[in-house]
PDB file of C-alpha atoms in Angstrom:
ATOM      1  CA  UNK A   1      -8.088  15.290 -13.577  1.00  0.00           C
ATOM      2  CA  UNK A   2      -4.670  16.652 -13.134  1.00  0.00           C
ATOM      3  CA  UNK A   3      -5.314  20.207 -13.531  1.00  0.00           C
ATOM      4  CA  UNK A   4      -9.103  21.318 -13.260  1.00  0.00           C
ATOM      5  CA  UNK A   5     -10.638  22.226 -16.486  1.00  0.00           C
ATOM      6  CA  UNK A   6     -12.289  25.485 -15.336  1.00  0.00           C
ATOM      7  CA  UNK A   7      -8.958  26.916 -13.716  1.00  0.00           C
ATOM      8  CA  UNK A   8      -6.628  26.098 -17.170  1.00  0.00           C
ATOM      9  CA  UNK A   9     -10.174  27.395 -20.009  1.00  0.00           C
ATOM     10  CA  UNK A  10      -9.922  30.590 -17.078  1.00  0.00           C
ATOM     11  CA  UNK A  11      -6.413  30.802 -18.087  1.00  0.00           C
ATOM     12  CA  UNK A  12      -6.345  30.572 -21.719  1.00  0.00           C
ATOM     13  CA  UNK A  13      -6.378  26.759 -22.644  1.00  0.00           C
ATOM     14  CA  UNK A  14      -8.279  25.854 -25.854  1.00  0.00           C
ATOM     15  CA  UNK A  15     -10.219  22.460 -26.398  1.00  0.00           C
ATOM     16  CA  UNK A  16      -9.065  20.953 -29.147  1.00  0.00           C
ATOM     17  CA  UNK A  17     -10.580  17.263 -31.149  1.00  0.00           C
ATOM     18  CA  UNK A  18      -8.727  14.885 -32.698  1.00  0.00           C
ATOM     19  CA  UNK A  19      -9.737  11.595 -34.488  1.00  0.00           C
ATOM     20  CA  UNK A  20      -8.543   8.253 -34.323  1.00  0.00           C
ATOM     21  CA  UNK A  21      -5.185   8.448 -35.797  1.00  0.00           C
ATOM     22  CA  UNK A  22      -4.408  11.605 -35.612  1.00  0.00           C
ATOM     23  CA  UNK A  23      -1.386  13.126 -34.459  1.00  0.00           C
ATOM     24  CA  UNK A  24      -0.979  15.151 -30.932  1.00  0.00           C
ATOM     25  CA  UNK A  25       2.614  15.229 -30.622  1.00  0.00           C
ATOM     26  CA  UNK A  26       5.185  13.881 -33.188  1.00  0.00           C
ATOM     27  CA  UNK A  27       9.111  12.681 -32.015  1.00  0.00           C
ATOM     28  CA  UNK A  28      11.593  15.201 -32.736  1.00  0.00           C
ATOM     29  CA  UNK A  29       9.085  18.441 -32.540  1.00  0.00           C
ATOM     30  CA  UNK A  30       9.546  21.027 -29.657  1.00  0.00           C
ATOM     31  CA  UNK A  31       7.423  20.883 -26.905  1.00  0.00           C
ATOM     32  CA  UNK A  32       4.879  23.923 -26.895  1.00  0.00           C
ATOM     33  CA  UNK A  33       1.461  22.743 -24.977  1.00  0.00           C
ATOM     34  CA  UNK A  34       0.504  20.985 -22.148  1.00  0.00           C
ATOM     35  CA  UNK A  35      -1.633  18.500 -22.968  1.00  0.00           C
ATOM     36  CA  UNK A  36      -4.641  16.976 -20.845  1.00  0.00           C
ATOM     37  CA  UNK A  37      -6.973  15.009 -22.156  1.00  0.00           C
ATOM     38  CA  UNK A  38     -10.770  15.524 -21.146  1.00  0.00           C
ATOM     39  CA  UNK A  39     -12.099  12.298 -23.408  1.00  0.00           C
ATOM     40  CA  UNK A  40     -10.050   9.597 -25.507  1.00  0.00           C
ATOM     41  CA  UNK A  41      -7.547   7.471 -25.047  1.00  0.00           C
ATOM     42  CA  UNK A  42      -3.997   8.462 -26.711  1.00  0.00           C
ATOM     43  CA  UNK A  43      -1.390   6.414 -27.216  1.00  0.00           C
ATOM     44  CA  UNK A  44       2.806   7.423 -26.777  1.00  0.00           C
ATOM     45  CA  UNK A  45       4.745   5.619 -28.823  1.00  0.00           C
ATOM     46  CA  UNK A  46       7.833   4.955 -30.909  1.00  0.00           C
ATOM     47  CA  UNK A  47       8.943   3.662 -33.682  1.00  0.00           C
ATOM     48  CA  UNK A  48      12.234   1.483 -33.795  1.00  0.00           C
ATOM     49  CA  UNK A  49      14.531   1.262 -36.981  1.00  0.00           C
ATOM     50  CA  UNK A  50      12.626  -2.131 -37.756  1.00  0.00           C
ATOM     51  CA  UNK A  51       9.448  -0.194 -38.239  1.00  0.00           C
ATOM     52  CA  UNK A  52       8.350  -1.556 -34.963  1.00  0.00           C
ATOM     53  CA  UNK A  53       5.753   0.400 -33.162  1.00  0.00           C
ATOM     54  CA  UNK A  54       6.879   0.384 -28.934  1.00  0.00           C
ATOM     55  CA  UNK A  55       4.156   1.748 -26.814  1.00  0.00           C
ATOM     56  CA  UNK A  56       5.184   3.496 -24.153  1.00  0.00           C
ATOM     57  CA  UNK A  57       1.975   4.342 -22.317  1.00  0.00           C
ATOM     58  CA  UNK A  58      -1.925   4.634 -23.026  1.00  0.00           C
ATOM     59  CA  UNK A  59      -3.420   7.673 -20.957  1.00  0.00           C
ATOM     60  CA  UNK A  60      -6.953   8.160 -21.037  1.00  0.00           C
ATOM     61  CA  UNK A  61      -9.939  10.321 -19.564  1.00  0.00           C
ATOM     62  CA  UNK A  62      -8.469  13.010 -17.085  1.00  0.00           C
ATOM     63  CA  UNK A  63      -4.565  12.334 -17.828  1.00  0.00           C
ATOM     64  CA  UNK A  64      -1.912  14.797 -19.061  1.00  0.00           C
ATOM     65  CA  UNK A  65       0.688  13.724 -21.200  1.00  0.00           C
ATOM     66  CA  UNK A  66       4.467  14.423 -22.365  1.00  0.00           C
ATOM     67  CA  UNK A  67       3.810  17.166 -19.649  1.00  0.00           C
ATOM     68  CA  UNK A  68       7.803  16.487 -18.275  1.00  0.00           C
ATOM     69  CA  UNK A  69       8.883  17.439 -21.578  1.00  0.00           C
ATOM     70  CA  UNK A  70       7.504  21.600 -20.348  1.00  0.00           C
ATOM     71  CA  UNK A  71      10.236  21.685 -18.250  1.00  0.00           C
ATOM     72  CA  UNK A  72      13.670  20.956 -20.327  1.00  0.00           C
ATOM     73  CA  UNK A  73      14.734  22.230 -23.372  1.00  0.00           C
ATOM     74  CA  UNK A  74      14.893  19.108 -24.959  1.00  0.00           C
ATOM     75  CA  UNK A  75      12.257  17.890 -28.017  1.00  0.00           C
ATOM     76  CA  UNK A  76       9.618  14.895 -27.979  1.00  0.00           C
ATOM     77  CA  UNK A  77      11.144  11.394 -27.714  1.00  0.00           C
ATOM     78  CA  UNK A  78       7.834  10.335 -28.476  1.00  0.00           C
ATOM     79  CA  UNK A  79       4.496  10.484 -30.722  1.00  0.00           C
ATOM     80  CA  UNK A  80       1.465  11.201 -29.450  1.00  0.00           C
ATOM     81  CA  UNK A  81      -1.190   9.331 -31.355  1.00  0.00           C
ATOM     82  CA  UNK A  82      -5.575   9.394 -30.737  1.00  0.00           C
ATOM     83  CA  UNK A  83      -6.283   5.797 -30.326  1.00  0.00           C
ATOM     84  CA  UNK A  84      -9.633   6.905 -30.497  1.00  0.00           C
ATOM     85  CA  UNK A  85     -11.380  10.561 -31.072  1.00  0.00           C
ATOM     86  CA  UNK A  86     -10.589  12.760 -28.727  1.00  0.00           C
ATOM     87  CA  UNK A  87     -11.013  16.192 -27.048  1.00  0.00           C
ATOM     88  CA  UNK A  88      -8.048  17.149 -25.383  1.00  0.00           C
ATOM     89  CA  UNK A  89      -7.458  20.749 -23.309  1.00  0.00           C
ATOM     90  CA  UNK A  90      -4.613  22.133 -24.426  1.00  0.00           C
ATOM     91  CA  UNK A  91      -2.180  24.671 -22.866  1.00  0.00           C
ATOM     92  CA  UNK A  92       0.770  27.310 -23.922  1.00  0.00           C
ATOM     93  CA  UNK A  93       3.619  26.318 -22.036  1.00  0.00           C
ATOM     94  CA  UNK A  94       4.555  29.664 -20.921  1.00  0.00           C
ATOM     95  CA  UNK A  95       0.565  29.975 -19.638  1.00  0.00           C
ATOM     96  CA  UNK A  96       1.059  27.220 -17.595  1.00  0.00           C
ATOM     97  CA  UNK A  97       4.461  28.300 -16.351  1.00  0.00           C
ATOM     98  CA  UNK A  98       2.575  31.809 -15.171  1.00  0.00           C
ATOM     99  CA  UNK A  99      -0.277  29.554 -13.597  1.00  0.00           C
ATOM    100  CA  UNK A 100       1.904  27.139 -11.692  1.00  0.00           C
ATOM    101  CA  UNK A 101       4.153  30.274 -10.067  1.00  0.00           C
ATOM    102  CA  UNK A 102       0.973  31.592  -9.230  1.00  0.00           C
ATOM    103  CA  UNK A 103      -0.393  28.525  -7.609  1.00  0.00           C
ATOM    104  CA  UNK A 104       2.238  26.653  -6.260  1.00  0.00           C
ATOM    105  CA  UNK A 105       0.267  23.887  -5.182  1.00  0.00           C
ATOM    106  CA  UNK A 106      -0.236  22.755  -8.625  1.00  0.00           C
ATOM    107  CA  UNK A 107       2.945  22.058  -9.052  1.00  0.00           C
ATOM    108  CA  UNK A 108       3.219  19.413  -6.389  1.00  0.00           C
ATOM    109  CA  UNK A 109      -0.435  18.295  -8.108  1.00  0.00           C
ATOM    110  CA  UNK A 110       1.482  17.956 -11.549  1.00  0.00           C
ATOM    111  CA  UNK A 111       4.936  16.445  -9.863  1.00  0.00           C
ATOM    112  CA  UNK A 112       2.799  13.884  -7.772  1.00  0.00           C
ATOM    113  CA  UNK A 113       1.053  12.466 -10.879  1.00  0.00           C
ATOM    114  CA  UNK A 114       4.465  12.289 -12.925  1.00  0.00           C
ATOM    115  CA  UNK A 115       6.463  11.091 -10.002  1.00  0.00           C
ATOM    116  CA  UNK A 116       3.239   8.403  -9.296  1.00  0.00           C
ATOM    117  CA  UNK A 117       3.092   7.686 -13.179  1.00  0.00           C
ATOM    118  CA  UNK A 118       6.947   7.115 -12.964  1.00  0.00           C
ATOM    119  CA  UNK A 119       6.571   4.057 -10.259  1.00  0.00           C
ATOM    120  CA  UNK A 120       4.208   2.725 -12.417  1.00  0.00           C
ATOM    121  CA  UNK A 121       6.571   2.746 -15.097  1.00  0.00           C
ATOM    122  CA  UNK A 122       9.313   1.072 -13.262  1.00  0.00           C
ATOM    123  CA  UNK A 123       7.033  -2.113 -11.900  1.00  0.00           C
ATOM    124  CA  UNK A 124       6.050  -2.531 -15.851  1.00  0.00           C
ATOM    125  CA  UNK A 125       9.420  -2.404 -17.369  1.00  0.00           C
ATOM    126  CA  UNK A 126      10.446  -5.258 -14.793  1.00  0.00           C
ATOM    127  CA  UNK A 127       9.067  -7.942 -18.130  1.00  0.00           C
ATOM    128  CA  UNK A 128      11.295  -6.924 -20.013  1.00  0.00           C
ATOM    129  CA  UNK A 129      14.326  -8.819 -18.143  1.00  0.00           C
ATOM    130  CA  UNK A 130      12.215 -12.005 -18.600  1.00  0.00           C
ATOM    131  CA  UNK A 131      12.182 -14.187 -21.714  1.00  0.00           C
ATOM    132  CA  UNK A 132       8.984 -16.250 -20.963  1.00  0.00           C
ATOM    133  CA  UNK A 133       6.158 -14.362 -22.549  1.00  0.00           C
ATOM    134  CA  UNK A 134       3.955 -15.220 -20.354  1.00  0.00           C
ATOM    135  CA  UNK A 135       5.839 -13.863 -16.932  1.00  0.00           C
ATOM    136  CA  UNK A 136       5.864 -11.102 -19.186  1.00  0.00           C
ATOM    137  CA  UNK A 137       2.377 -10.770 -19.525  1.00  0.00           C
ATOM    138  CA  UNK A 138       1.701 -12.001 -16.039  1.00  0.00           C
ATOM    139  CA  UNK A 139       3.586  -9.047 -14.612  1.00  0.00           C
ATOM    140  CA  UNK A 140       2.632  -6.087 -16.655  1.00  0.00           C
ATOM    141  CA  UNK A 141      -1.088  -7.285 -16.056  1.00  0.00           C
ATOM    142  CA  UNK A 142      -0.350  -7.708 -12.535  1.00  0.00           C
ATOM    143  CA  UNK A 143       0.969  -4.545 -12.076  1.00  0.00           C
ATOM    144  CA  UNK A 144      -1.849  -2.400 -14.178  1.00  0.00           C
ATOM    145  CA  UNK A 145      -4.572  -4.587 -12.122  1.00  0.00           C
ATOM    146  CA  UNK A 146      -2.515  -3.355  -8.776  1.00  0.00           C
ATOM    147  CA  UNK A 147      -2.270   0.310 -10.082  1.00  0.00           C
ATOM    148  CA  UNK A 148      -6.133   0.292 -10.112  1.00  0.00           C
ATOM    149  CA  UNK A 149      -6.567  -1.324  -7.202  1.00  0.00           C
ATOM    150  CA  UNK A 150      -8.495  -3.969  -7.721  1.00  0.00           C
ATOM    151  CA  UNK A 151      -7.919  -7.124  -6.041  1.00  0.00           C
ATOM    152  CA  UNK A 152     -10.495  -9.677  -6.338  1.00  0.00           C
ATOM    153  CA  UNK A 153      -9.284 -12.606  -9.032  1.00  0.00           C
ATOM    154  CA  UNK A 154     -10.802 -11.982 -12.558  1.00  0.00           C
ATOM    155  CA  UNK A 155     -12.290  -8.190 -11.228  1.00  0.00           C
ATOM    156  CA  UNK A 156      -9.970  -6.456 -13.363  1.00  0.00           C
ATOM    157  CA  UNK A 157     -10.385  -5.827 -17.344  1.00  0.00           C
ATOM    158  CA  UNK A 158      -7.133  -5.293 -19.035  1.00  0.00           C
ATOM    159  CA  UNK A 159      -7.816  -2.280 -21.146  1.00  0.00           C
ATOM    160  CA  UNK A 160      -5.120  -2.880 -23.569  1.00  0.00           C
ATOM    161  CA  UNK A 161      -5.908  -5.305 -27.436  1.00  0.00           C
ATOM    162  CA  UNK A 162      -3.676  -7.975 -27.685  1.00  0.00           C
ATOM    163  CA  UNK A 163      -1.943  -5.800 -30.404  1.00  0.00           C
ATOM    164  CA  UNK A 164      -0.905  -3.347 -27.477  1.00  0.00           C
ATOM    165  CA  UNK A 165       0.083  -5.394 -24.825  1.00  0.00           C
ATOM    166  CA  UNK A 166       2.465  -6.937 -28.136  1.00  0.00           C
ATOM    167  CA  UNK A 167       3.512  -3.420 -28.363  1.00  0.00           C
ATOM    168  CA  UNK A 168       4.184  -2.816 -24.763  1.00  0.00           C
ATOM    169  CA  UNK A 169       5.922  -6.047 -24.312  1.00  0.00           C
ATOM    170  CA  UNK A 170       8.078  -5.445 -27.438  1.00  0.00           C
ATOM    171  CA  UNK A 171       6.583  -9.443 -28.566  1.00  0.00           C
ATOM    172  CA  UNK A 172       4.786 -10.109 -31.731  1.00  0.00           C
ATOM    173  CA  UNK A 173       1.678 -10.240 -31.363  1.00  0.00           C
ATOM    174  CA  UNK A 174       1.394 -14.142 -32.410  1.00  0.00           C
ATOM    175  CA  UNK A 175       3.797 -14.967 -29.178  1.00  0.00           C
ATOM    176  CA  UNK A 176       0.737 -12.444 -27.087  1.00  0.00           C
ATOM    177  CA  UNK A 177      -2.468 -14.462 -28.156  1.00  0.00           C
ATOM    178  CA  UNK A 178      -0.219 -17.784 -27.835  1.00  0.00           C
ATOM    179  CA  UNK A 179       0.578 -17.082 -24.021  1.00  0.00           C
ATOM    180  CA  UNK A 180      -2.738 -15.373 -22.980  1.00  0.00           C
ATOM    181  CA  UNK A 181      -4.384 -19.008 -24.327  1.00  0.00           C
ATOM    182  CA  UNK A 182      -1.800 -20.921 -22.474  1.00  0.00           C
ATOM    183  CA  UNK A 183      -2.286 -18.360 -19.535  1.00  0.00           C
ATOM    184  CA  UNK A 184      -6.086 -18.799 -20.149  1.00  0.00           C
ATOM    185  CA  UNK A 185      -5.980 -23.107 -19.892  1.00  0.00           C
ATOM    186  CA  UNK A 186      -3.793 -22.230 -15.973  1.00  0.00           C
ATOM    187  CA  UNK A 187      -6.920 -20.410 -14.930  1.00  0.00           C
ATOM    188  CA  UNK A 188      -4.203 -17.332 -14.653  1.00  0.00           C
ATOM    189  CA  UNK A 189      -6.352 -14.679 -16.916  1.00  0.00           C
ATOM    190  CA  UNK A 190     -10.310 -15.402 -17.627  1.00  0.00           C
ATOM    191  CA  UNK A 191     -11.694 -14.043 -21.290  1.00  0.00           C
ATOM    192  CA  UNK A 192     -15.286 -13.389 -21.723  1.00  0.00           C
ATOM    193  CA  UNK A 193     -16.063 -12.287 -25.029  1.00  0.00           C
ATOM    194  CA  UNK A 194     -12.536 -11.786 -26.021  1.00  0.00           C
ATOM    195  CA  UNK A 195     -11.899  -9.561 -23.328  1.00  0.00           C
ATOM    196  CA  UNK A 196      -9.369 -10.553 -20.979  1.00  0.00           C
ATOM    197  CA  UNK A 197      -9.584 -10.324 -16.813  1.00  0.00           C
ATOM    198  CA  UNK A 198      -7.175 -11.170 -14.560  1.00  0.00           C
TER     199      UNK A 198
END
């Protein structure tokens, strides 16, 4: 939890539910809310001229989202999508500019999480400069597992479908389920039940 739910509902912020599919946030709109979600996972993606889908991230339970996007004047880059239903907390923007002057301390809270979210971004965009699909994989899975921290070989499920680490990745998902079989016979990644651990 980013923010805690009491303090922003004492403040004004509304629960709102979305269902799978829905829209949150759409590219191009200006940013109005902050957005937290309280159950759910979202997805932020976009959408490239092929009609390619690129995910940029998949916050869950507890996580804000698009939050940077409060503090410029500049619109949404991205689409905010429920990936499945969700309630989500959500916040006027000039609420939680009144909140965070008021409690300073939440705004190294909020700048922490972005800055940590940020890292996290940087160690999974290292794939992309690889053309073997499966260092790809290997490294974005690597560096989710490490986020978590879990350590142990096979202790950590990957909590994406094979569709979104495709989408992640920027592969087709054929290349995906090719490598994480391949990746699967060099004892790399373990599945059990078609979920895969690494």
């Amino acid at each position: 939890m980013i923010i805690s739910e009491n303090l922003l509902f004492s403040y004004g912020a509304e629960l709102q539910n979305y269902h799978s599919g829905d829209t949150i946030i759409e590219e191009d709109s200006t940013p109005k809310y902050y957005f937290q979600i309280k159950s759910g996972t979202v997805k932020l993606s976009s959408f490239l001229e092929d009609g390619k889908e690129f995910i940029h991230g998949i916050p869950f339970d507890g996580h804000c989202f698009a939050e940077t996007y409060l503090f410029t004047e500049k619109k949404y880059a991205v689409n905010a999508i429920a990936v499945t239903d969700c309630e989500i907390i959500r916040f006027e923007k000039k609420r939680l500019t009144d909140l965070l002057l008021e409690k300073p301390d939440l705004i190294l809270k909020v700048y922490s999480y972005t800055a940590d979210r940020m890292h996290y971004r940087y160690l999974t965009s290292a794939p992309f400069s690889f053309k073997d699909p499966m260092t790809k994989l290997h490294i974005l899975m690597r560096h989710i597992k490490d986020h978590f921290g879990f350590k142990e070989k096979f202790s950590f499920p990957v909590p994406y479908t094979r569709q979104q680490l495709a989408s992640l990745t920027g592969m087709r998902i054929e290349t995906v389920i090719r490598a994480i079989k391949k990746m699967e016979k060099q004892n790399v990644l373990k599945i059990d039940n078609s979920k895969i651990y690494i």
